[in-house]
Coordinates of C-alpha atoms and ligand atoms in Angstrom, one line a residue:
X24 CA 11.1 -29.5 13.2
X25 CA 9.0 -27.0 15.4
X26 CA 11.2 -26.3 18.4
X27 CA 10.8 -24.2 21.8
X28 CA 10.1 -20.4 21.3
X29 CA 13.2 -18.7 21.9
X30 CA 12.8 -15.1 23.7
X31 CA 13.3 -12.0 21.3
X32 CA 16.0 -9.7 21.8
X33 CA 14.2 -6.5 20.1
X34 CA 10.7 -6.6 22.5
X35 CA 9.5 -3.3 21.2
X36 CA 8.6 -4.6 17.6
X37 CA 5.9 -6.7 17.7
X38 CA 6.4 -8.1 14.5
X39 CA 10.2 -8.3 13.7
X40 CA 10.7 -9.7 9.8
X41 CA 14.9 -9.5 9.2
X42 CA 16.3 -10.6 6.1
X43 CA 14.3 -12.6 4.6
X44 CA 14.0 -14.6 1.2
X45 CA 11.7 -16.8 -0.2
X46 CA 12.4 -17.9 -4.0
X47 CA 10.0 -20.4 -6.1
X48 CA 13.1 -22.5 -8.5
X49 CA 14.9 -19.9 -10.0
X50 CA 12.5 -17.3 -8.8
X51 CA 13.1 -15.0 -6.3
X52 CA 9.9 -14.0 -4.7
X53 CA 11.2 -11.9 -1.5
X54 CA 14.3 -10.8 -1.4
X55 CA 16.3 -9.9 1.8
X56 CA 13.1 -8.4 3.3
X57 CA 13.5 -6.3 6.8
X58 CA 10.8 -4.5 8.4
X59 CA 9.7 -3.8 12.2
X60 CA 6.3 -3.3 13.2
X61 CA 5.6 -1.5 16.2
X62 CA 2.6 -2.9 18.5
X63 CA -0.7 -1.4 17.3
X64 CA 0.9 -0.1 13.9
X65 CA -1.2 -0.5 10.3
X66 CA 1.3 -1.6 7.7
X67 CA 0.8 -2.0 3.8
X68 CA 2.3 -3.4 1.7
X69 CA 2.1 -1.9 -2.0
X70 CA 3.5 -3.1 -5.2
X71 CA 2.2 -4.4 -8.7
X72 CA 1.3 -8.1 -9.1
X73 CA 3.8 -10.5 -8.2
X74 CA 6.4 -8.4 -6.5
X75 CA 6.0 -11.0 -3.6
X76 CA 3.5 -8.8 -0.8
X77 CA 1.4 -12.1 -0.6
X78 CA 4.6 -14.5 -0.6
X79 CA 6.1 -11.9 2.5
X80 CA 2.3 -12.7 4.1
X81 CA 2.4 -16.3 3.7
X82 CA 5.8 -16.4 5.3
X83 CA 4.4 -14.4 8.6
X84 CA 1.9 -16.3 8.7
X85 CA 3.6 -19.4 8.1
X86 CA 2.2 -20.6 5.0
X87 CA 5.4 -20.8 3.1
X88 CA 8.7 -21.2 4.6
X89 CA 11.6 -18.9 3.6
X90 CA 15.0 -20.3 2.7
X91 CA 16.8 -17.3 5.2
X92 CA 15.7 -15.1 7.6
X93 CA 14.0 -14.8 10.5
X94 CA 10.5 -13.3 12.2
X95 CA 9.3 -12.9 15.1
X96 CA 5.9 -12.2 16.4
X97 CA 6.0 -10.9 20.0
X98 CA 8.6 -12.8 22.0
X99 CA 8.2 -15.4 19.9
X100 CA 10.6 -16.6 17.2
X101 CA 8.6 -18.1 15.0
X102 CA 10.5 -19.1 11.8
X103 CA 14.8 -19.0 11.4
X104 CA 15.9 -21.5 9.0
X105 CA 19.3 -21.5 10.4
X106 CA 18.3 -22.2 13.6
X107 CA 16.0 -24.6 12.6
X108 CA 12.9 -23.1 14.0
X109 CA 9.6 -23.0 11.9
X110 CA 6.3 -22.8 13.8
X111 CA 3.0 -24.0 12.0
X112 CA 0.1 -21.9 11.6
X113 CA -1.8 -22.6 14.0
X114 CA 1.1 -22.0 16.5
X115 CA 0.8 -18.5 15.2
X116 CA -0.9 -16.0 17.1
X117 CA -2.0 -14.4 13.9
X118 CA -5.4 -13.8 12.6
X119 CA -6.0 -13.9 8.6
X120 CA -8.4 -12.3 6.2
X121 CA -8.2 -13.1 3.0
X122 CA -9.5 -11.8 -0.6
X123 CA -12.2 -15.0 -0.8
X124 CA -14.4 -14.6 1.8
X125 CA -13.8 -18.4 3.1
X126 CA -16.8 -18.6 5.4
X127 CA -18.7 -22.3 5.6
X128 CA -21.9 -22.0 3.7
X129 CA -23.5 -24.7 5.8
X130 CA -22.8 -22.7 9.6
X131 CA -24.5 -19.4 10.9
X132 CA -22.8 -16.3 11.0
X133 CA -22.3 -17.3 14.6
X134 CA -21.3 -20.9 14.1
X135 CA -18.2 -19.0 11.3
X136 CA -17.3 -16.8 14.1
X137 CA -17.4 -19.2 17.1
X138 CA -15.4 -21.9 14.9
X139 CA -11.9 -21.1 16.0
X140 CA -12.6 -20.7 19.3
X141 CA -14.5 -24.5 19.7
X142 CA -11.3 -26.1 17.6
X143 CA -9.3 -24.4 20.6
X144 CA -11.4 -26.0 22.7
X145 CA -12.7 -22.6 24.4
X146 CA -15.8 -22.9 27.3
X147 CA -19.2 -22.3 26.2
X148 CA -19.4 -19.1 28.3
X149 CA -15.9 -17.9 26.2
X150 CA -17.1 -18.7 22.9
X151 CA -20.4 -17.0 23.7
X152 CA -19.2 -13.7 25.4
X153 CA -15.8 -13.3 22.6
X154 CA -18.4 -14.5 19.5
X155 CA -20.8 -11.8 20.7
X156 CA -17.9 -9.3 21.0
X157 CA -15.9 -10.0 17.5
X158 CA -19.5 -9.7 16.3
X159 CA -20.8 -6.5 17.8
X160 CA -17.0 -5.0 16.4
X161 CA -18.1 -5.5 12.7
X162 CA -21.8 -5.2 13.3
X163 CA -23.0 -8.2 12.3
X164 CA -24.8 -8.8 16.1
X165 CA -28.3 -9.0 14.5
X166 CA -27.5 -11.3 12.0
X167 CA -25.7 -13.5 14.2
X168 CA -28.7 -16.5 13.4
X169 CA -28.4 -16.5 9.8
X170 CA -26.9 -19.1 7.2
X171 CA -23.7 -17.5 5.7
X172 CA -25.2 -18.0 2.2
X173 CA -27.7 -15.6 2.9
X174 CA -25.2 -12.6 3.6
X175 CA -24.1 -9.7 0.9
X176 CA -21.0 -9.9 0.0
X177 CA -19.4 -7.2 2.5
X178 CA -21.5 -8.7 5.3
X179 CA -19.4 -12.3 4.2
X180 CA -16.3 -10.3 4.5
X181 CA -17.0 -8.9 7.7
X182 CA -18.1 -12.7 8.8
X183 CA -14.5 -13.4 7.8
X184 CA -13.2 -10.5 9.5
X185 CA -14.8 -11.4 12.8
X186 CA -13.7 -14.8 12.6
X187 CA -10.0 -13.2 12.0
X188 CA -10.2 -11.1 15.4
X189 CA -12.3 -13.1 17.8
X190 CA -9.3 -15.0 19.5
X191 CA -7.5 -11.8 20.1
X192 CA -4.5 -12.8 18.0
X193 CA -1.5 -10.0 18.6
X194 CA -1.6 -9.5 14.9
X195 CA -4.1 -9.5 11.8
X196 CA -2.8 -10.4 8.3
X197 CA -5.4 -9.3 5.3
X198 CA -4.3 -10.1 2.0
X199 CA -6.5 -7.7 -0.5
X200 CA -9.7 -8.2 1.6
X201 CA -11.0 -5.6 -0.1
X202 CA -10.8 -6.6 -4.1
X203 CA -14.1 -8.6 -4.7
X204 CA -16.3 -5.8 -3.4
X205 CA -17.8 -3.2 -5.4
X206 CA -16.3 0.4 -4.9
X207 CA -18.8 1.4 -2.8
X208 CA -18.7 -1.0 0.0
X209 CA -14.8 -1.1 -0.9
X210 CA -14.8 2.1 0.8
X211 CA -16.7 1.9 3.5
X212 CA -15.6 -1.8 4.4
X213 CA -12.0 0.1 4.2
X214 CA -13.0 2.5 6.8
X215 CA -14.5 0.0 8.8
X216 CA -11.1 -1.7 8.8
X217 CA -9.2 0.8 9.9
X218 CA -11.9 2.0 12.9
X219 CA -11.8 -1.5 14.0
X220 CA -8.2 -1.7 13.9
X221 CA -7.5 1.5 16.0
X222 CA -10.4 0.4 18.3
X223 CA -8.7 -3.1 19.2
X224 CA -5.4 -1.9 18.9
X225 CA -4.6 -4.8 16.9
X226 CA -1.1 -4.9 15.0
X227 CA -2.0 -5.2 11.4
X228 CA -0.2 -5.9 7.3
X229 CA -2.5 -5.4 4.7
X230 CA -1.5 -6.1 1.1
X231 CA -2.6 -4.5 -1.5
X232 CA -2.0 -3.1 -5.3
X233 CA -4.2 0.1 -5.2
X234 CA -2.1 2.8 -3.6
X235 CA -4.8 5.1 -2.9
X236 CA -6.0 2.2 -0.6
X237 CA -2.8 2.3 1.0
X238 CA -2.4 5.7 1.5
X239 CA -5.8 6.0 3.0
X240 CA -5.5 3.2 5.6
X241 CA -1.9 2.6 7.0
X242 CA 0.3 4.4 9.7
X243 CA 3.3 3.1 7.1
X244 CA 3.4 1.9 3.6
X245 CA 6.3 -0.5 2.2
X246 CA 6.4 0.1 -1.5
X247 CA 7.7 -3.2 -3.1
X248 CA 8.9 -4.1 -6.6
X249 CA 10.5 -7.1 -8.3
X250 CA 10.3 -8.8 -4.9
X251 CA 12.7 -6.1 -3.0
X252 CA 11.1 -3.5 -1.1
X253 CA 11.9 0.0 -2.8
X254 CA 10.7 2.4 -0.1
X255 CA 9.7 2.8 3.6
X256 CA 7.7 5.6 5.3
X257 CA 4.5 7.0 6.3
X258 CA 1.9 8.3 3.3
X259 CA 2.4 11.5 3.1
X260 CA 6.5 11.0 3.0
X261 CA 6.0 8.3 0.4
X262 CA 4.3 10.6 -1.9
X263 CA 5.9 14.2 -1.3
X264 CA 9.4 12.3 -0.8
X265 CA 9.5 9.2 -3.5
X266 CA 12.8 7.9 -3.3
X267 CA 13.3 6.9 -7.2
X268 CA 10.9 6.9 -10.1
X269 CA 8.8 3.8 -9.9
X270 CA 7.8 4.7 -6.1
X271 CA 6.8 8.1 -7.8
X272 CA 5.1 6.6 -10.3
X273 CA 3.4 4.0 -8.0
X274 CA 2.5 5.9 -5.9
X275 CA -0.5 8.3 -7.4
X276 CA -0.1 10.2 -10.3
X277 CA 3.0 11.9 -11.6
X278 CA 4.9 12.8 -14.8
X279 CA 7.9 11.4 -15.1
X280 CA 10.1 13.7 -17.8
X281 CA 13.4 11.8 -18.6
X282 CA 16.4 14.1 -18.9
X283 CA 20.2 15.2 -18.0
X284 CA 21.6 16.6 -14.6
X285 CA 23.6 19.7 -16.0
X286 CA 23.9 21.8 -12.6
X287 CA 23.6 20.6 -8.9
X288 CA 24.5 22.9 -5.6
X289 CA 23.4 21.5 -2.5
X290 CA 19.8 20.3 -2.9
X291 CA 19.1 22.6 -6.4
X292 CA 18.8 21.0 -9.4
X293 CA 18.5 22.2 -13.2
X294 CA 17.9 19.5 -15.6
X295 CA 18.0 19.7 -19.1
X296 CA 14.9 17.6 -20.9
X297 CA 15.1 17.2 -24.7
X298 CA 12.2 18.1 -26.5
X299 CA 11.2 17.4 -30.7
X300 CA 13.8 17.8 -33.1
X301 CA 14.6 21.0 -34.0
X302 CA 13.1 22.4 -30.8
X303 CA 15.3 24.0 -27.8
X304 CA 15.5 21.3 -25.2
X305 CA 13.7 23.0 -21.8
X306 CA 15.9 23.7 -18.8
X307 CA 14.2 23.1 -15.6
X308 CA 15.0 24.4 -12.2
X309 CA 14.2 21.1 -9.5
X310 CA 15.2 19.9 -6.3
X311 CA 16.6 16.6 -4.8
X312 CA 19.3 15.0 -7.3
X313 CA 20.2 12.4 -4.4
X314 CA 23.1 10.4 -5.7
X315 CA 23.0 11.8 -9.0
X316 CA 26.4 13.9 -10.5
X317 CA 26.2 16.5 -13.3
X318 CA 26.4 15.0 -16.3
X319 CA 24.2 11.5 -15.0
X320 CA 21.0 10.8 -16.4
X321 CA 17.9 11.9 -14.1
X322 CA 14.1 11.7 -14.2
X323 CA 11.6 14.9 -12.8
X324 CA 8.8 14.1 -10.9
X325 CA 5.8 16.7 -11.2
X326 CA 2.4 16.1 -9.8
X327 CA -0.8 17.1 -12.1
X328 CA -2.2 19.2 -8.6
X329 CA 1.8 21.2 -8.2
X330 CA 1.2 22.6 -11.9
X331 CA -0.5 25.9 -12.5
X332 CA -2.3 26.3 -15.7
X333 CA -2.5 30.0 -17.4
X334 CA -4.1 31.0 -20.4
X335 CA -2.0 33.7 -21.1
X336 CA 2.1 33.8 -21.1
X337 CA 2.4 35.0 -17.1
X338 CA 4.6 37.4 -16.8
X339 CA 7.9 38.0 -15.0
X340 CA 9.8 34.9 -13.4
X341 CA 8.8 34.3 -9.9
X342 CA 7.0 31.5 -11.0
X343 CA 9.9 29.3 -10.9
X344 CA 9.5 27.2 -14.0
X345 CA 7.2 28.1 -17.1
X346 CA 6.4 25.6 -19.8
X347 CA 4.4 26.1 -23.0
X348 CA 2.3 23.6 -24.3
X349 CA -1.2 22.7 -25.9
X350 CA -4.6 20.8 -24.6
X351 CA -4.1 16.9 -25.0
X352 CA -8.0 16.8 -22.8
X353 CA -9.7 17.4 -19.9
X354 CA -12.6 16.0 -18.0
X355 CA -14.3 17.6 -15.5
X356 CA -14.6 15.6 -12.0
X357 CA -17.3 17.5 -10.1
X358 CA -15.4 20.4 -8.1
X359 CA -12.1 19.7 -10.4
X360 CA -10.6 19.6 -13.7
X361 CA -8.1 17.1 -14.9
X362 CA -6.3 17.3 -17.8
X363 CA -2.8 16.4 -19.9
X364 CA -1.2 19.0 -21.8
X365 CA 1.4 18.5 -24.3
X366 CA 5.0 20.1 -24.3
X367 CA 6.8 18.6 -27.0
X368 CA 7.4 14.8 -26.8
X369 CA 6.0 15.0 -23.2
X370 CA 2.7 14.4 -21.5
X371 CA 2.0 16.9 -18.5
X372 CA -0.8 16.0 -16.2
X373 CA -2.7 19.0 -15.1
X374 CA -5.2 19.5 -12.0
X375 CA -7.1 23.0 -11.2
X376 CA -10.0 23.5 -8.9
X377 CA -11.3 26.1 -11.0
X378 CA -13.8 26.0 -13.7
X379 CA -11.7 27.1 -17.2
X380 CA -13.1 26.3 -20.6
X381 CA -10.1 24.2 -22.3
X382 CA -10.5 22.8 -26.5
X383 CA -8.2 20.1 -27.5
X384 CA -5.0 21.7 -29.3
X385 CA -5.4 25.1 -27.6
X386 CA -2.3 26.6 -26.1
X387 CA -2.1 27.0 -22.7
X388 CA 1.3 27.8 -20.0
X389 CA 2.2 25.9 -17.5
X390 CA 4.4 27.0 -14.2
X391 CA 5.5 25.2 -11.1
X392 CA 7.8 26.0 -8.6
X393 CA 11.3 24.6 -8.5
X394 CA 10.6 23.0 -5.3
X395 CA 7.8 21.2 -7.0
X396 CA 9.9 19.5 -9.2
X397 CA 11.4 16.8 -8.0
X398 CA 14.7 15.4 -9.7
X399 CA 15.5 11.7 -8.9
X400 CA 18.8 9.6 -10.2
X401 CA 16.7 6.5 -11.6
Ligands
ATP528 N1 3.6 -21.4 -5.0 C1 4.3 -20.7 -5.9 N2 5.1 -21.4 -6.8 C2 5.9 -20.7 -7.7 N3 5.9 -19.4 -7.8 C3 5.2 -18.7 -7.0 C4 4.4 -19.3 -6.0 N4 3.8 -18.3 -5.3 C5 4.2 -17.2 -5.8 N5 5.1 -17.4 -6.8 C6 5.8 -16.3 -7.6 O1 6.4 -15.4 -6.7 C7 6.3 -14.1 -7.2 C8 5.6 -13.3 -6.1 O2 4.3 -13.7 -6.0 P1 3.2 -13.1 -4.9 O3 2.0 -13.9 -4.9 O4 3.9 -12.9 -3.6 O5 2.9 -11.7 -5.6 P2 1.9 -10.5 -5.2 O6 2.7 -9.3 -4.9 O7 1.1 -11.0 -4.0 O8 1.1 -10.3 -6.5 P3 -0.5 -10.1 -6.7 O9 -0.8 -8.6 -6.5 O10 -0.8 -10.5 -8.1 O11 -1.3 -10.9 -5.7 C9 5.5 -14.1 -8.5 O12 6.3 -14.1 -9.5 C10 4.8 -15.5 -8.4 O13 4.6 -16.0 -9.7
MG529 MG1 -1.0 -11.4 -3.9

């Protein structure tokens, strides 16, 4: 049912994905997905397992087919059920990395490369001077002779990687490339990606569940959950601006203190959070409360690094809001402390960049800034 490319009306994107579902039976696996992706641009996208990233892949790549929706890849629509248009793969021009490494045992590394390009029936000359290239981009030019079973694991996934890029798709789908590598070479394969990318310019969606990943690697991150996508925006707007409390949660790591709106003017919050019987619930001075009302049930956002840790009751009130609460633990990373204190019922994460000797069940005070506190309504 493949039928002739029909020319897209939004050229700027150069991937165009507009609402989209997939379901599996009575599953739904993507639901009413949209997302543009401008040419060049690193895209993520982050959820838990089975919120439907590689499902959203496998559609763009045209793996599965959705039931509605349409994308478009360049000019090129290339699925829109109700237009009856669904382009195989290999129609695509899409490269693919996935998290196997998928490179033929029995070929060299640049037999795996040069693969794509002889089934397109490329000349000698091409396949020579684009295998060379792809091959030079991931370093792998010296090994270029060698059986594919004799390569390390991150020289495999660059094989694969190379064999993803070498006909110069206009976009590059990885699908947790990174997760059978050991955290070493998980870093330093992710900084290769991204050099790589920015070098060929290539537009790019990565999936993955490990936000710092994520954070690290993309020009915009789509947080998704439960197969709908629950936030879109660069890094650093994803986590100073979460938009409700699993994207806060998600994305690195936060308490989340459960409580009631009682004031709002403008953009200032105060939210009252009860604490153990018998004990004065705390009042705490926050901002955001978007689309919540006074009297609605809200959560606070704090992150460990926004809270200040004193020994001794500070003094006065400038400090915006001051907690007291005693040692949970700490461990010391290097040039940093982490810790969680208790305050009540409630787990505070703590992080200081100074050295301070800290027993279990001591008390300690906690104060952050109103502005660190961030109130969401669910
Ligand atoms: N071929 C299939 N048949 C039936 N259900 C499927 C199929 N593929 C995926 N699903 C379901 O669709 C949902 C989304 O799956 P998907 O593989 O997209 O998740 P994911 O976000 O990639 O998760 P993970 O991080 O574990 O890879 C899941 O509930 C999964 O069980
Ligand atoms: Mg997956």
């Amino acid at each position: 049912m493949s039928a002739e490319p029909l020319v897209n009306e939004n050229p700027e994107a150069m991937v165009s994905i507009e609402h989209l579902w997939k379901k599996f039976g009575p599953e739904t696996a993507v639901a009413d997905f949209n997302l543009d992706i401008a040419p060049g641009e690193f895209v993520t996208l982050l959820g838990p397992s089975g919120c439907g990233k590689t499902t959203t892949l496998r559609c763009v790549a045209g793996l599965e087919r959705p039931e509605e929706g349409e994308i478009r890849i360049g000019s090129t629509t290339v699925v829109a059920p109700a237009k009856d248009i669904y382009l195989f793969p290999e129609h695509r021009n899409i490269g693919m990395v996935f998290q196997s490494y998928a490179v033929w045992p029995h070929m060299t590394v640049f037999d795996n490369v040069a693969y794509g390009l002889r089934v397109r029936r490329a000349s000698s000359e091409e396949i020579k001077t684009r295998t060379t290239r792809a091959l030079e981009l991931v370093g792998l030019d010296h090994l270029a002779d060698r059986f594919a079973t004799k390569l390390s694991g991150g020289q495999r996934q660059r094989v694969a990687l190379a064999r993803a890029i070498v006909y110069e798709p206009e976009v590059i789908l990885f699908d947790e490339p990174l997760s059978n590598l050991d955290a070493k070479l998980r870093e330093q394969m992710r900084d290769e990606i991204v050099r790589l990318q920015k070098e060929v310019g290539i537009t790019s969606i990565f999936v993955t569940h490990d936000q710092s990943e994520a954070l690290v690697m993309s020009d915009r991150v789509v947080v998704m959950d439960k197969a709908v996508i629950q936030q879109i925006g660069d890094p650093q707007d994803i986590y100073a601006n979460p938009v409700n409390s699993f994207v806060a949660n998600f994305i690195g790591v936060t308490a989340l203190l459960e409580g009631k709106l009682v004031n709002k003017e403008g953009e200032n919050c105060e939210v009252e959070v009860p604490m153990d019987a018998g004990q004065e619930p705390l009042r705490i001075r926050a901002v955001g409360g978007e689309g919540a009302q006074v009297g609605n049930d809200v959560f606070l956002s704090l992150r460990p690094e926004d809270v200040s840790l004193h020994l001794s009751k500070p003094e006065g009130t400038d400090h915006g809001n001051l907690l007291e609460g005693s040692v949970i633990d700490t461990i010391y990373l290097g040039s940093f402390l982490e810790g969680r204190v208790q305050v009540g019922p409630h787990e505070i994460g703590i992080q200081i960049d100074h050295f301070e000797n800290l027993a279990p069940g001591q008390t300690v005070y906690l104060t952050f800034q109103a502005d660190h506190a961030l109130c969401l309504a669910e």
